Coordinates of C-alpha atoms in Angstrom, one line a residue:
X216 CA -42.2 -13.2 34.0
X217 CA -40.5 -13.6 30.5
X218 CA -37.6 -12.1 31.3
X219 CA -36.9 -14.2 34.8
X220 CA -35.7 -17.3 34.1
X221 CA -34.2 -19.8 36.7
X222 CA -31.0 -21.5 35.7
X223 CA -28.4 -24.1 37.7
X224 CA -24.7 -22.9 36.9
X225 CA -22.0 -25.3 35.2
X226 CA -19.1 -23.0 35.6
X227 CA -17.9 -19.8 35.8
X228 CA -16.2 -18.2 32.1
X229 CA -12.8 -16.4 32.0
X230 CA -14.4 -12.9 33.7
X231 CA -16.0 -14.7 36.5
X232 CA -19.4 -14.8 34.8
X233 CA -22.1 -18.0 35.6
X234 CA -22.2 -19.7 32.7
X235 CA -25.4 -22.2 32.1
X236 CA -26.8 -23.8 28.9
X237 CA -31.3 -24.4 28.3
X238 CA -32.3 -25.6 24.8
X239 CA -28.9 -25.1 23.1
X240 CA -28.6 -21.2 24.3
X241 CA -25.5 -19.9 26.3
X242 CA -26.6 -17.5 29.8
X243 CA -23.4 -15.4 30.8
X244 CA -24.9 -14.5 34.3
X245 CA -23.0 -12.3 36.6
X246 CA -23.2 -12.5 40.4
X247 CA -24.2 -16.7 39.8
X248 CA -21.0 -18.8 41.0
X249 CA -20.4 -22.6 39.9
X250 CA -23.4 -25.0 41.1
X251 CA -25.9 -22.6 42.5
X252 CA -29.1 -22.1 41.3
X253 CA -30.2 -18.7 40.8
X254 CA -33.2 -16.3 39.4
X255 CA -31.9 -14.0 36.8
X256 CA -33.4 -11.3 34.8
X257 CA -32.4 -11.3 31.1
X258 CA -30.5 -7.9 29.8
X259 CA -29.4 -9.4 26.6
X260 CA -29.8 -11.2 24.1
X261 CA -28.8 -13.1 20.3
X262 CA -29.2 -15.9 18.7
X263 CA -27.2 -18.9 20.5
X264 CA -26.1 -16.3 23.4
X265 CA -28.2 -14.7 26.9
X266 CA -26.6 -12.4 28.6
X267 CA -28.5 -12.3 32.7
X268 CA -28.1 -11.0 35.7
X269 CA -28.8 -13.3 39.3
X270 CA -31.5 -11.2 41.3
X271 CA -32.2 -14.2 43.6
X272 CA -29.9 -17.1 45.2
X273 CA -31.7 -20.1 45.2
X274 CA -28.9 -22.4 46.1
X275 CA -25.5 -21.1 47.6
X276 CA -21.8 -22.9 46.5
X277 CA -20.8 -21.6 50.3
X278 CA -16.8 -22.7 49.0
X279 CA -16.9 -20.0 46.5
X280 CA -19.3 -17.2 47.5
X281 CA -18.2 -14.9 50.1
X282 CA -20.3 -11.8 51.8
X283 CA -20.2 -9.1 49.0
X284 CA -19.3 -6.2 51.8
X285 CA -18.9 -3.4 49.1
X286 CA -23.0 -1.6 48.8
X287 CA -22.6 -0.9 45.3
X288 CA -21.0 -4.0 43.8
X289 CA -24.4 -5.1 42.2
X290 CA -24.6 -1.7 40.3
X291 CA -21.4 -0.7 39.7
X292 CA -20.0 -1.9 36.6
X293 CA -16.1 -1.3 38.1
X294 CA -15.4 -4.6 39.6
X295 CA -16.6 -8.3 39.2
X296 CA -15.8 -10.7 41.2
X297 CA -16.5 -9.8 44.4
X298 CA -19.1 -12.2 45.5
X299 CA -16.2 -14.4 44.7
X300 CA -13.7 -15.5 47.1
X301 CA -9.8 -14.3 47.1
X302 CA -8.5 -17.7 46.3
X303 CA -10.7 -18.5 43.6
X304 CA -10.0 -15.1 41.7
X305 CA -7.4 -16.1 41.7
X306 CA -7.5 -19.3 39.8
X307 CA -10.3 -17.7 37.4
X308 CA -7.7 -15.2 36.5
X309 CA -4.9 -18.1 35.5
X310 CA -7.5 -19.9 33.8
X311 CA -8.3 -16.7 31.8
X312 CA -4.7 -16.5 30.3
X313 CA -4.2 -19.9 29.6
X314 CA -6.9 -20.3 27.6
X315 CA -6.6 -16.7 25.8
X316 CA -3.1 -18.1 25.2
X317 CA -4.6 -21.1 23.7
X318 CA -7.0 -19.8 21.5
X319 CA -5.4 -16.1 20.1
X320 CA -1.8 -18.0 20.0
X321 CA -2.6 -22.2 19.6
X322 CA 0.3 -22.3 22.2
X323 CA 0.2 -24.9 25.7
X324 CA 2.1 -22.9 27.7
X325 CA 2.4 -23.3 31.1
X326 CA 0.4 -21.4 33.1
X327 CA 1.8 -20.8 36.8
X328 CA -0.4 -19.4 40.0
X329 CA -1.8 -16.2 39.4
X330 CA 0.7 -14.5 42.5
X331 CA -1.7 -12.5 44.9
X332 CA -1.7 -9.4 45.9
X333 CA -1.1 -7.9 49.6
X334 CA -4.1 -5.3 49.1
X335 CA -7.0 -6.1 47.7
X336 CA -9.2 -3.0 48.7
X337 CA -7.6 0.8 48.4
X338 CA -4.6 -0.2 46.4
X339 CA -6.1 1.6 43.1
X340 CA -3.3 5.2 42.3
X341 CA -5.5 6.1 40.2
X342 CA -9.0 6.7 39.7
X343 CA -11.3 8.8 37.5
X344 CA -13.9 9.8 38.5
X345 CA -17.3 10.7 36.0
X346 CA -20.1 13.7 37.5
X347 CA -23.8 13.4 37.1
X348 CA -26.6 16.0 37.7
X349 CA -29.4 12.8 38.6
X350 CA -32.8 14.3 39.7
X351 CA -31.8 17.9 40.8
X352 CA -28.9 16.1 42.8
X353 CA -24.7 16.5 41.9
X354 CA -23.7 13.4 42.2
X355 CA -20.3 11.3 42.1
X356 CA -19.0 7.6 41.5
X357 CA -18.7 4.8 38.9
X358 CA -21.0 4.2 35.6
X359 CA -23.6 0.6 35.6
X360 CA -22.1 -2.3 33.7
X361 CA -22.2 -1.2 29.9
X362 CA -24.0 2.1 30.6
X363 CA -22.7 6.0 30.9
X364 CA -25.2 6.3 34.5
X365 CA -23.2 7.0 36.9
X366 CA -23.9 5.1 40.0
X367 CA -23.5 7.5 43.1
X368 CA -20.7 6.0 45.2
X369 CA -19.3 7.6 48.3
X370 CA -16.4 4.8 50.0
X371 CA -15.4 3.1 47.0
X372 CA -12.9 0.6 48.4
X373 CA -10.9 -0.2 46.4
X374 CA -9.6 3.6 46.1
X375 CA -7.7 5.3 48.7
X376 CA -10.1 6.5 51.2
X377 CA -8.5 10.0 51.0
X378 CA -9.8 10.5 47.3
X379 CA -13.7 9.9 48.4
X380 CA -12.9 12.3 50.9
X381 CA -11.6 14.9 48.4
X382 CA -14.7 14.4 45.9
X383 CA -16.5 14.9 48.6
X384 CA -15.3 18.5 49.2
X385 CA -14.8 19.0 45.6
X386 CA -18.6 18.6 44.9
X387 CA -19.7 20.5 48.0
X388 CA -18.0 23.4 46.5
X389 CA -19.6 23.1 43.1
X390 CA -22.8 22.8 44.6
X391 CA -22.0 26.3 46.9
X392 CA -20.5 28.0 43.6
X393 CA -23.2 27.1 41.0
X394 CA -20.6 25.4 38.6
X395 CA -22.5 23.1 36.2
X396 CA -22.3 19.3 35.8
X397 CA -21.4 18.3 32.8
X398 CA -24.7 16.7 30.7
X399 CA -23.5 14.6 27.5
X400 CA -26.7 14.3 25.6
X401 CA -26.8 18.1 25.7
X402 CA -22.9 18.6 25.8
X403 CA -23.6 21.3 28.5
X404 CA -22.0 22.4 31.7
X405 CA -18.6 22.7 33.0
X406 CA -17.1 19.9 35.2
X407 CA -16.8 15.9 33.2
X408 CA -14.0 14.1 35.7
X409 CA -12.1 14.2 38.0
X410 CA -8.7 12.1 38.2
X411 CA -6.8 11.1 41.1
X412 CA -3.7 10.2 41.1
X413 CA -1.2 9.4 44.5
X414 CA 2.3 8.0 44.5
X415 CA 4.4 5.9 47.4
X416 CA 4.6 8.7 49.5
X417 CA 1.3 10.0 49.6
X418 CA 1.4 12.5 47.6
X419 CA -2.0 13.4 45.4
X420 CA -2.4 14.9 41.6
X421 CA -6.0 16.5 40.8
X422 CA -6.9 16.8 37.3
X423 CA -10.0 18.9 36.6
X424 CA -11.5 17.6 33.6
X425 CA -13.5 20.8 31.9
X426 CA -15.8 22.0 29.2
X427 CA -13.8 25.0 29.7
X428 CA -12.0 27.1 31.8
X429 CA -13.2 28.4 35.2
X430 CA -11.2 30.5 37.1
X431 CA -13.3 28.5 40.0
X432 CA -11.1 25.9 40.0
X433 CA -8.2 27.8 41.0
X434 CA -9.5 28.9 44.1
X435 CA -10.6 25.1 44.4
X436 CA -7.3 23.9 43.7
X437 CA -5.6 26.2 46.6
X438 CA -9.0 25.0 49.4
X439 CA -7.8 21.5 48.6
X440 CA -4.4 21.9 48.9
X441 CA -4.7 23.6 52.2
X442 CA -6.1 20.1 53.0
X443 CA -5.0 17.3 51.6
X444 CA -1.3 16.6 51.1
X445 CA -1.9 17.9 47.2
X446 CA 1.4 18.8 45.1
X447 CA -0.2 19.1 41.4
X448 CA -2.8 20.7 40.1
X449 CA -4.1 20.2 36.4
X450 CA -7.1 21.6 34.2
X451 CA -7.8 19.7 31.3
X452 CA -10.1 20.8 28.7
X453 CA -12.7 18.6 26.6
X454 CA -15.1 20.3 25.0
X455 CA -16.0 17.4 22.9
X456 CA -18.6 14.7 23.0
X457 CA -17.2 11.6 22.7
X458 CA -15.6 9.0 25.3
X459 CA -12.0 9.6 26.0
X460 CA -11.9 11.8 28.6
X461 CA -8.1 13.1 29.1
X462 CA -6.7 15.2 26.3
X463 CA -3.8 17.2 25.5
X464 CA -5.1 20.8 26.8
X465 CA -3.6 20.3 30.2
X466 CA -2.8 23.2 32.1
X467 CA -0.5 23.0 35.6
X468 CA -2.2 25.9 37.4
X469 CA -0.8 25.1 40.7
X470 CA 2.1 22.6 42.5
X471 CA 4.4 20.8 40.7
X472 CA 4.4 19.9 36.9
X473 CA 4.8 15.4 38.2
X474 CA 4.7 13.2 40.9
X475 CA 7.6 12.0 41.4
X476 CA 7.2 7.2 41.9
X477 CA 9.8 5.2 43.2
X478 CA 9.7 1.7 41.4
X479 CA 12.0 -0.7 43.0
X480 CA 14.3 1.9 44.0
X481 CA 14.3 3.6 40.8
X482 CA 12.2 7.6 40.3
X483 CA 10.1 8.3 38.0
X484 CA 8.4 11.3 36.7
X485 CA 4.6 11.1 36.6
X486 CA 2.1 13.5 34.3
X487 CA -1.2 13.2 34.2
X488 CA -1.1 11.2 30.8
X489 CA 1.8 8.8 32.3
X490 CA 1.2 5.1 32.5
X491 CA 1.3 3.3 35.1
X492 CA 0.2 0.3 36.8
X493 CA -3.0 1.0 39.5
X494 CA -2.0 -1.4 42.1
X495 CA 1.7 -0.5 43.1
X496 CA 2.7 -3.1 45.2
X497 CA 1.8 -6.0 42.2
X498 CA 3.7 -3.4 40.0
X499 CA 7.1 -4.0 41.7
X500 CA 5.9 -7.8 42.1
X501 CA 5.4 -7.7 38.7
X502 CA 8.6 -6.7 37.0
X503 CA 10.7 -8.6 40.1
X504 CA 8.9 -12.0 38.4
X505 CA 9.5 -11.0 34.8
X506 CA 13.0 -10.1 35.8
X507 CA 14.0 -13.5 37.4
X508 CA 12.0 -15.4 35.2
X509 CA 14.3 -13.9 32.0
X510 CA 17.4 -15.1 33.9
X511 CA 19.9 -12.3 32.2
X512 CA 23.5 -12.8 32.4
X513 CA 24.4 -9.2 32.1
X514 CA 25.8 -10.2 28.4
X515 CA 22.0 -8.7 26.6
X516 CA 20.9 -6.3 24.1
X517 CA 17.1 -6.9 25.2
X518 CA 14.0 -4.7 23.5
X519 CA 11.5 -3.5 25.8
X520 CA 8.4 -3.0 22.7
X521 CA 5.5 -0.4 24.2
X522 CA 7.8 0.9 26.8
X523 CA 5.4 3.8 28.2
X524 CA 8.0 5.6 30.4
X525 CA 10.7 3.5 30.6
X526 CA 9.6 1.9 34.2
X527 CA 10.2 -1.5 33.6
X528 CA 13.1 -0.5 30.4
X529 CA 15.1 1.0 33.5
X530 CA 15.1 -1.8 35.9
X531 CA 16.6 -3.6 33.4
X532 CA 18.8 -1.5 32.5
X533 CA 21.0 -2.3 35.5
X534 CA 21.5 -6.0 34.4
X535 CA 22.4 -5.9 30.9
X536 CA 25.0 -4.7 28.3
X537 CA 22.1 -2.3 26.5
X538 CA 18.0 -2.3 26.5
X539 CA 16.2 0.2 23.6
X540 CA 12.8 0.9 24.5
X541 CA 9.9 1.5 22.0
X542 CA 7.3 3.9 22.5
X543 CA 4.6 5.5 20.1
X544 CA 3.7 7.9 22.5
X545 CA 6.8 10.9 22.6
X546 CA 5.4 11.8 26.0
X547 CA 6.1 8.7 28.0
X548 CA 9.7 9.0 25.8
X549 CA 10.0 12.3 27.7
X550 CA 9.2 11.1 30.7
X551 CA 11.8 8.1 30.6
X552 CA 14.8 10.6 29.3
X553 CA 14.0 12.4 32.8
X554 CA 14.5 9.6 34.9
X555 CA 18.8 9.9 34.4
X556 CA 17.7 13.6 35.7
X557 CA 16.6 12.6 39.0
X558 CA 19.1 11.7 41.7
X559 CA 18.8 7.8 41.9

């Protein structure tokens, strides 16, 4: 077939795709690793660049490849490197930082090895999950790579297992109560997405992203709160034809307005729009690393640009003379100011 090609992979690019060169064209191949030979299906092409996906491994690099335990990995666009051993993934990410600094800044920098995570599964503290109706079936999951087609996923390996249980209950409730699912092609239907957040204490926030208010979601909120440790439920009304998921049209329908998260001993209010690193353990490692590298004496005046809710700013404040947090999002600054109201 014209869209199939046999390739010998020479290297990995900075995003974990296999790289092959044939007849002055560069092929970027998903699910392919260095020194592997693959049969690949072409998925896109320009003058000198071809995008493809390996559909059959003709030879395997056992030093790099590991068995992919995620049954959705080849379809879902959420994870690119499930087939790569974690130690090798850390090197890929180190090389990505190195090449980006050289390419954009023109700087020869010392890029230290990537610090590994203690948890590579079920670590995410936030997920936004789209719903679709496919051939009459209500499904939820994540989009296939470079598409808006939802891949049906009932147990994602990088989100907390309890998220899958909540999503399944929400889906069944929608089916039982004949709640329509949003169709972006026709701009009809009610339920678009569900956002879930969880803090260190395993308290959960839910945001139902809808095209219009619907009282049935108030009852769903109570039903879920009676079953799970859900402490906050919001509605977000988004009726526009847009790729933007969350809007400012948020209303609290049950529970507390925020989750309280602990970061290096300081407590922060987390609202639906708050930016927070999705891996809590790596977040604290990242902040500690930055603070150690800064080698602060205690007499500095520091500027934290793009400070968000101040999770780095306020941890630095404990170690310096003064720190200025700068942020364009006013709600984030409100969250930062509210930290002083929490007993820390």
